[in-house]
Coordinates of C-alpha atoms in Angstrom, one line a residue:
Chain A
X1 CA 45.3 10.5 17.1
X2 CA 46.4 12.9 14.7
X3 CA 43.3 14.9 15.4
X4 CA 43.6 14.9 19.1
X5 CA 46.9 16.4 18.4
X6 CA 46.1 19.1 15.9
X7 CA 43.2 20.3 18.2
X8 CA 45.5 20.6 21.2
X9 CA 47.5 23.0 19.1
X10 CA 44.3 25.0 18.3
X11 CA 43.6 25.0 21.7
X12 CA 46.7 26.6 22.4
X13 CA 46.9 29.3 20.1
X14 CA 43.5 30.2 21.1
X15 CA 44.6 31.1 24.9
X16 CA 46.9 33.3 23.4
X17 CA 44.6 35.5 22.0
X18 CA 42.6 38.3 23.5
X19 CA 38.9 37.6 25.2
X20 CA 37.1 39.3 22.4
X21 CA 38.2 37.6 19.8
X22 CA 37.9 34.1 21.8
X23 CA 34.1 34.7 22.1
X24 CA 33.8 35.7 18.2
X25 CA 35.4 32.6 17.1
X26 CA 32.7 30.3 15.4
X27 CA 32.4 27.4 17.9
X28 CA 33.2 24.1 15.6
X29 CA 30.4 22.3 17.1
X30 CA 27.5 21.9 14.4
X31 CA 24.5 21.2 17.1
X32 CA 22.5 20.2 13.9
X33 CA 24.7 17.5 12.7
X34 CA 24.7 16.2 16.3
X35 CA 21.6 16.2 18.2
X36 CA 20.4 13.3 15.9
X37 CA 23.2 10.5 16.0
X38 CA 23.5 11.6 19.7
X39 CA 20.5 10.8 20.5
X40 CA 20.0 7.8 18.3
X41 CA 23.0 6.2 20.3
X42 CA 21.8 7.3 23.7
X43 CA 18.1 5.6 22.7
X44 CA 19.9 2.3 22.1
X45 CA 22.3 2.8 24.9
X46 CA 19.0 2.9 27.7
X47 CA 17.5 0.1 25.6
X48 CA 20.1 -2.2 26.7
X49 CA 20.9 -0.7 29.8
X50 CA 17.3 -1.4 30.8
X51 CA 17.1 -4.4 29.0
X52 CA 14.4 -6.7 31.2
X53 CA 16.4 -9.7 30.0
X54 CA 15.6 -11.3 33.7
X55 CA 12.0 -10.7 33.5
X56 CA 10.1 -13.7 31.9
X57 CA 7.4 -12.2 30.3
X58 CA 10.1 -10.0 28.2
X59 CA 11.7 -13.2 26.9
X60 CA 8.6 -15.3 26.6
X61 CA 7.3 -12.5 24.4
X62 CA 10.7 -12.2 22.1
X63 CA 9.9 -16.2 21.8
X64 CA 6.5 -15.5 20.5
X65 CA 7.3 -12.7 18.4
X66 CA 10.0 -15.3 16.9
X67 CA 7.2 -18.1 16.6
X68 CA 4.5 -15.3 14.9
X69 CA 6.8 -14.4 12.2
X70 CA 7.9 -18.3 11.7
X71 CA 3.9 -19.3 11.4
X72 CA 3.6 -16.0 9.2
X73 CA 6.8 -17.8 7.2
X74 CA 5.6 -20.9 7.0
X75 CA 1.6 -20.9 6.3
X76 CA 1.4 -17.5 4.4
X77 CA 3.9 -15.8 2.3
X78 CA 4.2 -18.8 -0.5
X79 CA 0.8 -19.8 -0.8
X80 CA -0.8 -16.5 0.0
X81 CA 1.0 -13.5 0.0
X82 CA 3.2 -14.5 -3.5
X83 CA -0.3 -15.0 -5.4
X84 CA -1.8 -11.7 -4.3
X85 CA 1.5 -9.9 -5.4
X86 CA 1.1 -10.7 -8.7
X87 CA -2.4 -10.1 -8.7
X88 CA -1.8 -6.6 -7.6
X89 CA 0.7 -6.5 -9.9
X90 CA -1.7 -7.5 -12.4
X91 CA -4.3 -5.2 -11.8
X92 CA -1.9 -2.4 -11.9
X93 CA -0.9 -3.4 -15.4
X94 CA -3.7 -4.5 -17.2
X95 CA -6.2 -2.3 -15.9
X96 CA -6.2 0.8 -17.9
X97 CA -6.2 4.0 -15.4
X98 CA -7.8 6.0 -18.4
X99 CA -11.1 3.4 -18.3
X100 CA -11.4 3.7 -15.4
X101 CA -10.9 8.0 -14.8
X102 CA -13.5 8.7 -17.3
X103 CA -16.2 8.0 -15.0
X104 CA -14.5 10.2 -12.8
X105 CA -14.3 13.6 -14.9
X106 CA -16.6 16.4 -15.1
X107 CA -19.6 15.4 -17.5
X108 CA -19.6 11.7 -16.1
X109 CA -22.8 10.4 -14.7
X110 CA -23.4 10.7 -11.1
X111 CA -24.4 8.0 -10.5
X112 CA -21.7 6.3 -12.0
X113 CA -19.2 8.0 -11.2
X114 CA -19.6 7.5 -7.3
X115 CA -19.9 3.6 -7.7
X116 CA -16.6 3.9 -9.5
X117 CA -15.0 5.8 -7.4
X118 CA -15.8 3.0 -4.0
X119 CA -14.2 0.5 -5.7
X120 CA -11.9 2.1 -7.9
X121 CA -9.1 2.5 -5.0
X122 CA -8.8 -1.3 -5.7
X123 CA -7.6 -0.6 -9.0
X124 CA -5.6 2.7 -8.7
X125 CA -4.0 2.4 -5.5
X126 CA -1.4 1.4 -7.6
X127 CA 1.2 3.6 -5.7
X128 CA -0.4 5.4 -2.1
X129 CA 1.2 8.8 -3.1
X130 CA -0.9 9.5 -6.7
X131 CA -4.3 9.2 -4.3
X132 CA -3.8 12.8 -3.3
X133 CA -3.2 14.3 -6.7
X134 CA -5.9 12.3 -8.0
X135 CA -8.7 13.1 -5.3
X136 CA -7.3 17.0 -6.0
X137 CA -7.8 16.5 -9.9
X138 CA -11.7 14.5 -9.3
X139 CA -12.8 17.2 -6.3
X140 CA -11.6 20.4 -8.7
X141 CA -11.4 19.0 -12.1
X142 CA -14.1 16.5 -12.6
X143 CA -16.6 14.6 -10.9
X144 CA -16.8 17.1 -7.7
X145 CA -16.6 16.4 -4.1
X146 CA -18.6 13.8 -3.5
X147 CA -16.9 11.4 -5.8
X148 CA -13.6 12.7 -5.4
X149 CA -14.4 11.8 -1.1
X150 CA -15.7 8.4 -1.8
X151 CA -12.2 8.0 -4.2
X152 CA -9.9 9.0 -1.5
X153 CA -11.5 6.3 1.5
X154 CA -11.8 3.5 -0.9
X155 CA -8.4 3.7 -2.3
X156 CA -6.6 2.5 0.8
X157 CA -9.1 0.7 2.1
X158 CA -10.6 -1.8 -0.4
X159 CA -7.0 -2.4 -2.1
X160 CA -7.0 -6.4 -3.1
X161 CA -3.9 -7.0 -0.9
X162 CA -5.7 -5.9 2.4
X163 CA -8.9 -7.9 1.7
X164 CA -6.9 -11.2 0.6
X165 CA -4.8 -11.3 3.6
X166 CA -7.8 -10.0 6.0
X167 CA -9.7 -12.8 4.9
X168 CA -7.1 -15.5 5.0
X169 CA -5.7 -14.5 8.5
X170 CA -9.1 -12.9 10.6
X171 CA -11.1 -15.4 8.9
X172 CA -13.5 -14.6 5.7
X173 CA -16.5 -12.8 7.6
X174 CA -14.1 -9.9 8.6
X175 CA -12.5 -10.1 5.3
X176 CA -15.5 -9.8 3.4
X177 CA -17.3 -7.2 5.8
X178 CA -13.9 -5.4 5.7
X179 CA -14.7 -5.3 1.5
X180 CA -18.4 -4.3 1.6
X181 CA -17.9 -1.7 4.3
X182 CA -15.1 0.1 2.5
X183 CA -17.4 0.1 -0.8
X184 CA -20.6 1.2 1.1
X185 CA -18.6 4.0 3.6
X186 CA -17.1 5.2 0.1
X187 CA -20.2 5.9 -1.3
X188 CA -22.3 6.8 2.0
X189 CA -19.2 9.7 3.0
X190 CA -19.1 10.8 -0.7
X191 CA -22.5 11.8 -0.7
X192 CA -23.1 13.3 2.6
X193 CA -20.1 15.5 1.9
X194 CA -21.7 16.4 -1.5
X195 CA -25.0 17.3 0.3
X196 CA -23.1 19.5 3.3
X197 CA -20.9 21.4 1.0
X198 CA -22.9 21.7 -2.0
X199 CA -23.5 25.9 -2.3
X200 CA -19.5 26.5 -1.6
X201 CA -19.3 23.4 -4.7
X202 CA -21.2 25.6 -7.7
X203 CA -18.3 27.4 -8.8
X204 CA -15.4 24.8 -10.6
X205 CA -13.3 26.0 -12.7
X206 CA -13.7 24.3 -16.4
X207 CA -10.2 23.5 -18.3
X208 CA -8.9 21.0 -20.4
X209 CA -8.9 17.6 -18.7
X210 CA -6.0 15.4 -19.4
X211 CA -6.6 11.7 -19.2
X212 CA -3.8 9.2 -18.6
X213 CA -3.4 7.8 -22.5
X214 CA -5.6 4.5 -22.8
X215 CA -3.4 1.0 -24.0
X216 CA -6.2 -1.3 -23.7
X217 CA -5.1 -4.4 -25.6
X218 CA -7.9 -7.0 -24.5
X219 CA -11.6 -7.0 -23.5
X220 CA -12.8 -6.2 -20.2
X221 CA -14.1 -10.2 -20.3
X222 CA -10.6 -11.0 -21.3
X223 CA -8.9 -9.8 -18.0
X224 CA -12.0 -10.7 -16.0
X225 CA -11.3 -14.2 -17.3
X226 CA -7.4 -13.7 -16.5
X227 CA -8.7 -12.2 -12.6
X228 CA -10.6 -15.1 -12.5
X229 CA -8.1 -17.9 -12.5
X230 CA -5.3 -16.1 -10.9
X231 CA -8.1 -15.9 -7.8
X232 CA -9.1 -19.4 -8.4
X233 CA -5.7 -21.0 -8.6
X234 CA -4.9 -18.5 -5.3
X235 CA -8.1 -19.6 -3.5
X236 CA -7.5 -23.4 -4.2
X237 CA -3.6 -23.3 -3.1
X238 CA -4.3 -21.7 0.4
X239 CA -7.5 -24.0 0.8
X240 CA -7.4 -25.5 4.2
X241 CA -8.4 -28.8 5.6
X242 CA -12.1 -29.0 6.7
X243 CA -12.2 -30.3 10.5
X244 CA -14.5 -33.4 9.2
X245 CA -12.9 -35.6 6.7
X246 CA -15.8 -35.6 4.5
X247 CA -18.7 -33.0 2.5
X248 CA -17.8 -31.0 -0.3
X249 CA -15.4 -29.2 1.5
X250 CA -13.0 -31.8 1.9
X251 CA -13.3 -33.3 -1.0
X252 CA -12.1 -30.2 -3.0
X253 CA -9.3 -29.9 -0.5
X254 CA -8.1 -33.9 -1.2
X255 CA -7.8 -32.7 -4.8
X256 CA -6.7 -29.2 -4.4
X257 CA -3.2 -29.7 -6.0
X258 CA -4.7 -30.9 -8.5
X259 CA -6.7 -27.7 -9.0
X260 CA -4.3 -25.9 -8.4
X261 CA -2.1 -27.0 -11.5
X262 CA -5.0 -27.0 -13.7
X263 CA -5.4 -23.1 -12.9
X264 CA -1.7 -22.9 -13.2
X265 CA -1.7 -24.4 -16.7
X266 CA -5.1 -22.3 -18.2
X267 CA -3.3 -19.4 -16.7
X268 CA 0.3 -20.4 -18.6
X269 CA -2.4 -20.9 -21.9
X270 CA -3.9 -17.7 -21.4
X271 CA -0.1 -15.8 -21.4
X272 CA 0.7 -17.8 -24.4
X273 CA -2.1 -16.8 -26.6
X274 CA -2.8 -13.1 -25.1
X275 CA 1.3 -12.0 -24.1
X276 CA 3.3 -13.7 -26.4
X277 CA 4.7 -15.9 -24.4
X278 CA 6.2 -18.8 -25.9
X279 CA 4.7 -21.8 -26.0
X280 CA 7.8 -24.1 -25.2
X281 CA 9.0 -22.3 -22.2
X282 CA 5.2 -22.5 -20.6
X283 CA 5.7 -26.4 -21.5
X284 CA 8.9 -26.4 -20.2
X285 CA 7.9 -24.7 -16.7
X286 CA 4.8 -26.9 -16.5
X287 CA 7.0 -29.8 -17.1
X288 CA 9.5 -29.4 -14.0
X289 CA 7.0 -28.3 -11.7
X290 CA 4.9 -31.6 -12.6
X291 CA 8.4 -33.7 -12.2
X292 CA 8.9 -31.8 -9.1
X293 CA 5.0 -32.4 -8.0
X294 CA 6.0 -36.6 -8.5
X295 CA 8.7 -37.1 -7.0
X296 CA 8.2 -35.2 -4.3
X297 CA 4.1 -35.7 -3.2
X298 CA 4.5 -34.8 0.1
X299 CA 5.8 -31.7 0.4
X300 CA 3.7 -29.7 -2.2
X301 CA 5.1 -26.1 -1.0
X302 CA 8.3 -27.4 -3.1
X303 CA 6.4 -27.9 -6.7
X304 CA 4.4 -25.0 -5.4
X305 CA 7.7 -22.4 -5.1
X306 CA 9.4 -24.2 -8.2
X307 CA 6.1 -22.9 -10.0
X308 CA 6.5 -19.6 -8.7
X309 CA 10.1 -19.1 -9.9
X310 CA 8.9 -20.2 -13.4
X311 CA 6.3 -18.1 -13.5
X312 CA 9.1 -15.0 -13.0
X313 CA 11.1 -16.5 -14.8
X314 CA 8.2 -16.7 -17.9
X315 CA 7.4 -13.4 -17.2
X316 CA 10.8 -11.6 -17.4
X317 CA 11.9 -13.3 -20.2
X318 CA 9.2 -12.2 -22.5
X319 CA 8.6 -8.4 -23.5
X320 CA 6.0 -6.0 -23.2
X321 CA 3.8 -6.0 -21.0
X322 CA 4.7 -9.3 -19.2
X323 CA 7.8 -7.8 -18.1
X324 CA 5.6 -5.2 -16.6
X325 CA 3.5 -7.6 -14.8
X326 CA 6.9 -8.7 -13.6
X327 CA 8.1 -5.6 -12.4
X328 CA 5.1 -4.5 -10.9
X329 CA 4.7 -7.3 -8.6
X330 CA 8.6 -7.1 -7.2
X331 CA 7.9 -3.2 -6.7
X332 CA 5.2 -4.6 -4.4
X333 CA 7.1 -7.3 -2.9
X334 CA 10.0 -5.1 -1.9
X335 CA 7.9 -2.3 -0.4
X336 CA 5.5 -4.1 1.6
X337 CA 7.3 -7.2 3.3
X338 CA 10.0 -5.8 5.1
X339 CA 7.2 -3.6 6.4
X340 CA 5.1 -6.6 7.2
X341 CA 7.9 -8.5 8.1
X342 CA 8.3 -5.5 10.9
X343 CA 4.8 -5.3 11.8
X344 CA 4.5 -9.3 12.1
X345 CA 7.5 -9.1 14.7
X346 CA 6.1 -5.8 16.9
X347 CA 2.3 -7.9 17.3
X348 CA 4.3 -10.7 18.2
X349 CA 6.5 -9.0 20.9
X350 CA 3.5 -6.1 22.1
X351 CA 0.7 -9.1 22.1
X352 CA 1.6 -12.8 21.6
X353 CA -0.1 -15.5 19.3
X354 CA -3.5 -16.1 19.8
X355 CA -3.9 -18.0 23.1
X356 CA -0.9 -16.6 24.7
X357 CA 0.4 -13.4 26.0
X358 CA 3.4 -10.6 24.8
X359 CA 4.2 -7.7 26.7
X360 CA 1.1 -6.0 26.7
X361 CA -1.5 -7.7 29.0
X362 CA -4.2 -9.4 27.6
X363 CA -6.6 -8.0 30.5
X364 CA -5.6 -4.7 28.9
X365 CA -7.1 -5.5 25.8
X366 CA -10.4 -6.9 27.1
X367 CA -11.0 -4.1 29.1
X368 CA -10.3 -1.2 26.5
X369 CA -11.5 -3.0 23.2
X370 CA -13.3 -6.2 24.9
X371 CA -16.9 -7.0 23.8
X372 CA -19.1 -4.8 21.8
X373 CA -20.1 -1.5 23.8
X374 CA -20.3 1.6 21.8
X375 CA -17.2 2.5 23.9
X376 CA -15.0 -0.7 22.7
X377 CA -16.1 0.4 19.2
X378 CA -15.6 4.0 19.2
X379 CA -12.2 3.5 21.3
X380 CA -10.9 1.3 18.8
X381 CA -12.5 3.5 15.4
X382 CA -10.5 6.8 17.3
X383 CA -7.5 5.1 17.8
X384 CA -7.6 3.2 14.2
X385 CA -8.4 6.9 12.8
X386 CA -4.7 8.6 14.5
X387 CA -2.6 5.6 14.5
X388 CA -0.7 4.8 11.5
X389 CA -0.7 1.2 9.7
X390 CA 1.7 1.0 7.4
X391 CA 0.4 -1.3 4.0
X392 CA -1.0 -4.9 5.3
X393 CA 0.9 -4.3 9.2
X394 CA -3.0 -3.8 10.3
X395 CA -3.8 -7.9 10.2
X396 CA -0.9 -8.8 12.8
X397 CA -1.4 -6.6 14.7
X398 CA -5.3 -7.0 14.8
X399 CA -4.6 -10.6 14.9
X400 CA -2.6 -10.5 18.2
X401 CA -5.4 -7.7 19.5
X402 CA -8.1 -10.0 19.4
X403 CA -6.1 -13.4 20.4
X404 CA -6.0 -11.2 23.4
X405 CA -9.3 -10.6 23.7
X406 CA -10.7 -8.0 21.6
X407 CA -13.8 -8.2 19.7
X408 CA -15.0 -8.7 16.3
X409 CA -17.2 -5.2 16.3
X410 CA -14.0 -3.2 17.4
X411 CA -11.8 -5.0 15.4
X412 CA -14.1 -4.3 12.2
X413 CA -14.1 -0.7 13.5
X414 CA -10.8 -0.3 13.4
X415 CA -10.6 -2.3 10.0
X416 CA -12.9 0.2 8.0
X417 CA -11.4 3.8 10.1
X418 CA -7.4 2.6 10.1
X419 CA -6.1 2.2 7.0
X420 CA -7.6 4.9 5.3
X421 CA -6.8 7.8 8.1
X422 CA -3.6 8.2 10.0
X423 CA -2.4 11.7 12.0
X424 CA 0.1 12.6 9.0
X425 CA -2.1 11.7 6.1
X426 CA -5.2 13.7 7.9
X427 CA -2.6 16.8 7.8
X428 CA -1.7 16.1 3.9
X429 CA -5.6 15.9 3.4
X430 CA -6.3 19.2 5.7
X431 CA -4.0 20.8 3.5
X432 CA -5.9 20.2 0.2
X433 CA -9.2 20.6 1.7
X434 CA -9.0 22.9 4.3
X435 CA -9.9 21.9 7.9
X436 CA -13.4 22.2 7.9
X437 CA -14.1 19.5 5.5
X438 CA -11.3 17.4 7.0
X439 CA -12.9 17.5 10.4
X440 CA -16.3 16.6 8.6
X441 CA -14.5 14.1 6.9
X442 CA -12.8 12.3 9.5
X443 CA -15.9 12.4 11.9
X444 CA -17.5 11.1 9.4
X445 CA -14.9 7.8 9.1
X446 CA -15.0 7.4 13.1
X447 CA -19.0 8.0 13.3
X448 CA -19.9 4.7 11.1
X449 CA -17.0 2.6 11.9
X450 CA -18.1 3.0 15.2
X451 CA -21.9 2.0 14.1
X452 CA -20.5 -1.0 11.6
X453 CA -18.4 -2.5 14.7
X454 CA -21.6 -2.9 16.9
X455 CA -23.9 -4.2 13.9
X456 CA -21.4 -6.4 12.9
X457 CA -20.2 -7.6 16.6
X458 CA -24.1 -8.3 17.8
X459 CA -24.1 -10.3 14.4
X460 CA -21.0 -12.3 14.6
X461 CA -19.8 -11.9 18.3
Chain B
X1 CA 11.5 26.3 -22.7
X2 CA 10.0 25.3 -19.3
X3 CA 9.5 21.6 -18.1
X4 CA 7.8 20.9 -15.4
X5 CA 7.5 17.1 -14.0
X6 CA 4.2 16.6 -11.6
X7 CA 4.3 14.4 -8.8
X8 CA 4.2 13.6 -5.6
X9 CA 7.5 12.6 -5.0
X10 CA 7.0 8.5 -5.6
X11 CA 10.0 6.6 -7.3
X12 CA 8.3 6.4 -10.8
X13 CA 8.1 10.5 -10.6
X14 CA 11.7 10.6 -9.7
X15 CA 12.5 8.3 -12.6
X16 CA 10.6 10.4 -15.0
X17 CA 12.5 13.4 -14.1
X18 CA 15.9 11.9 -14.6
X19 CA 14.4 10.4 -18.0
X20 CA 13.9 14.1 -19.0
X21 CA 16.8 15.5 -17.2
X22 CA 18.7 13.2 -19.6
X23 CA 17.0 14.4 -22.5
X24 CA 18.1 17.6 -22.4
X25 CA 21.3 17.1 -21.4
X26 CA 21.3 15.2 -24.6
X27 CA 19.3 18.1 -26.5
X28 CA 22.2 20.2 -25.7
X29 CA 18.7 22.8 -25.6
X30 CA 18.7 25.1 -23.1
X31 CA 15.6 24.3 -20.5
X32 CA 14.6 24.6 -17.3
X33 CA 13.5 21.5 -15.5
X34 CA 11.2 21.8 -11.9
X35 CA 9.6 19.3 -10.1
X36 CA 6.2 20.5 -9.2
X37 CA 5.1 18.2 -6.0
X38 CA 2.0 20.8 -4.5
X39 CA -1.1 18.8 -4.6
X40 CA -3.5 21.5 -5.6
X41 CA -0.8 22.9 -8.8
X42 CA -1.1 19.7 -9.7
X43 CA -4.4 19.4 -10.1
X44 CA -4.5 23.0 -11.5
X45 CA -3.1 21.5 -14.6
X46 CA -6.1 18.9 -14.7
X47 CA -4.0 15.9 -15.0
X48 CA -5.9 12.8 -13.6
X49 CA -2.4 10.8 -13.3
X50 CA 1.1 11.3 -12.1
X51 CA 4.2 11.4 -12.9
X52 CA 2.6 13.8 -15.7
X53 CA 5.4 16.1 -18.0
X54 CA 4.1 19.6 -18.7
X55 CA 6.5 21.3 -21.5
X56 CA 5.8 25.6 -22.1
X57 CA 2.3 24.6 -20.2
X58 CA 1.7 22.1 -22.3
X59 CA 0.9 18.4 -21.0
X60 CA 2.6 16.2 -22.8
X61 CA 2.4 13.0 -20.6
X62 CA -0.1 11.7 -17.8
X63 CA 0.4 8.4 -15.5
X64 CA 3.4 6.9 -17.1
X65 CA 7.0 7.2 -17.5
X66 CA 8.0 8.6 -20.9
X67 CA 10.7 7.4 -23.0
X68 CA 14.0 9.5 -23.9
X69 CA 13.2 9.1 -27.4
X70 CA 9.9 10.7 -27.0
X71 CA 10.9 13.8 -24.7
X72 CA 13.6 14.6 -27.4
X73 CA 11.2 14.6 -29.6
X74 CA 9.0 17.1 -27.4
X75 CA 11.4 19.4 -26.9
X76 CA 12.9 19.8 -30.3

């Protein structure tokens, strides 16, 4: 009110002045400061104002967006998603980045340095934003382009995350064709790049190379044993029921609780005698998950998330490296699931669960992406190439895409050319490698995920 | 002295410059502190890591976040 006022008065001492100065007086409106809320509130205002609330399609497909994210809730964040961040967690602690770079600098064996390279994104990828500065350091400082190409597809592409939750929620052949065409793309780009570029790669310049400071603590069999389990207990917790209630099959899924806690308790044996953690409080955690496990045998998901908070609860309580492990895994938790979270409710509301329809039609989907022509597969490769997936928001919505009728070859396509090209990161790339080499680059992606989607789809259509 | 933090801008590079930021501060040294975030100067130093702390051109640190203690120690 008091405003109103005062600018009334303003107002009137203005018209009292001559024209000239009227027009020299700085206007108080700051366009900049503005044009953004402005239009932020006039978005959300046509929203709602054209809000097809009547329509039933529009509120049939808010309902299965709802009922995505609750069978996303339900079947895969405890048993699946939980594990996998504390793999990744894991990996980002225990595995020693300097290990691993020395195959990547200058006087490292060819050879050896481009299979490290395809599969190394799964252990560096620790945070998306040091890929750039470390395919810069490989391309100029060490192993050359080649490598330092194959480095900078595999590292979004083949990270453990991805590959888990592809395989648990597009089934295991896409998961593990997703894997082995990330590794063999790596290597396949990195090379042809080496062999197009070579005369302009003679010249590199040769300084001082500075490695991240090693802290290995345990054997590479050590943490491959320590992998090993955390897999194994993740595999046997998400196993599902066979449809025939007999074979092998189902007879590791009648005991797979029990599997599950036997991982559970060589894993707690393995932080007790390699992390110092003490013995008492793994007994102890063991002990009320087991209670919990009794007296409750039906509902194993509660033993299952009473396990998980005494793992954290292990973890942060001892220091060193453990604590790491912990704080590793939440900086993963908190940056990816409110992004999947997002992504989970958008597939929902743009395409439905598999079976039924959201917003978008399915016949849409069948016509652009349907089957296994080279123009399904090369559709979906271009549009995987520009679009942008943020971390793990690929599966939904490839989930809802082919529950409305796309097929396996385009949705392998668009697996192996999404997550490692998007428009903005093809602009951050063009701007350390110039756009020639970009270009080259990128048509390389889209050429064979185009080619992998139609081997794969005549394979497993 | 110059100090120059290199990164991309992600939260542990961000963490390391406050870490050193404090450091000096505590010092009482005078010293400049810049946050180099160019991809290609970073990789002009030959650091295969980031957040990496570069002190007169020197680099002192490579993939991690370094401890107040040990900066101090750096710049003294």
């Amino acid at each position: 009110m008091s405003d109103a006022l005062s600018l009334s008065g303003q107002n009137k001492t203005l018209n009292v002045l001559p024209d000239d100065d009227v027009q020299a007086e700085p206007t108080q409106i700051d366009w900049k400061t503005i044009l953004k809320p402005l239009s932020l509130i006039t978005g959300v205002f046509l929203l709602f104002f054209f809000l097809p609330v009547d329509s039933s399609r529009f509120t049939e497909s808010i309902v299965e967006a709802l009922a995505l994210t609750k069978w996303y809730a339900r079947e895969h964040v405890l048993l699946c998603l939980v594990p996998a961040f504390f793999i990744a967690g894991a990996i980002g602690v225990f595995v020693s980045q300097a290990a691993v770079m020395k195959y990547l600098g200058a006087g490292a064996h060819k050879v050896i340095s481009y299979g490290v390279a395809s599969v190394s994104g799964s252990i560096l990828a620790v945070c998306s934003c040091t890929v750039l500065p470390l395919f810069a350091g490989i391309w100029k400082r060490g192993a050359g382009l080649g490598p330092a190409v194959a480095f900078l597809y595999s590292g979004p592409a083949i990270n453990v995350l991805a590959i888990i939750l592809t395989a648990r929620i597009l089934g295991p052949e896409l998961g593990a064709a997703r894997a082995i065409g990330a590794i063999l793309f790596s290597v396949v780009i990195g090379l042809l790049m080496h062999i197009m570029f070579r005369k302009e790669e003679q010249a590199k310049a040769t300084a001082a190379l500075h490695m991240p400071e090693p802290e290995v603590e345990r054997s590479l069999g050590q943490n491959g044993l320590f992998f090993a389990i955390m897999v194994a207990l993740l595999i046997s917790a998400t196993w599902s029921k066979p449809a025939q209630a007999e074979g092998l099959w189902y007879a590791v899924y009648s005991v797979k609780w029990i599997l599950t806690g036997v991982f559970a308790l060589s894993l707690g044996g393995l932080m007790v005698r390699w992390m110092g953690v003490k013995l008492y409080k793994v007994v102890g955690a063991a002990a009320v998950v087991l209670a919990l496990a009794l007296a409750v045998p039906h509902e194993p998901l509660g033993a299952f998330s009473a396990g998980i908070v005494a793992f954290v609860v292990l973890l942060a309580t001892t220091r060193g490296e453990s604590e790491t492990w912990f704080l590793a895994t939440w900086d993963f938790a908190k940056q990816i699931l409110p992004l999947l979270l997002a992504g989970v409710l958008v597939a929902g509301l743009l395409l439905g669960r598999p079976g039924s329809e959201g917003l978008i039609p399915s016949g849409w989907v069948s016509g652009l992406v349907g089957g296994n022509s080279i123009w399904a597969n090369l559709f979906a490769s271009v549009v995987g190439a520009f679009m942008y997936f943020a971390t793990l928001t690929e599966v939904p919505i490839l989930q809802g895409l082919i529950g409305a009728g796309m097929g396996k070859g385009p949705a392998l396509a668009l697996l192996l050319a999404g997550p490692a090209l998007s428009l903005p990161n093809m602009l951050v790339i063009r701007s350390v490698m110039g756009t020639r080499k970009t270009v080259v680059f990128v048509s390389l992606v889209v050429v064979m995920a185009t080619v992998s989607g139609v081997v794969f789809g005549r394979f497993f259509a | 002295m110059e100090i120059k933090i290199l990164g991309p801008g992600c939260p542990k590079c961000q963490q390391t410059e406050s870490v050193v930021k404090e450091a000096v501060a505590e010092s009482g040294l005078g010293a400049s502190v810049e946050k180099v975030t160019d991809t290609m100067e970073i990789a002009g130093y030959g650091v295969f890591g980031t957040p990496a702390v570069v002190i007169d051109d020197e680099v002192k640190s490579v993939g991690n976040i370094p401890k107040k203690e040990d900066v101090l120690g750096w710049i003294k």
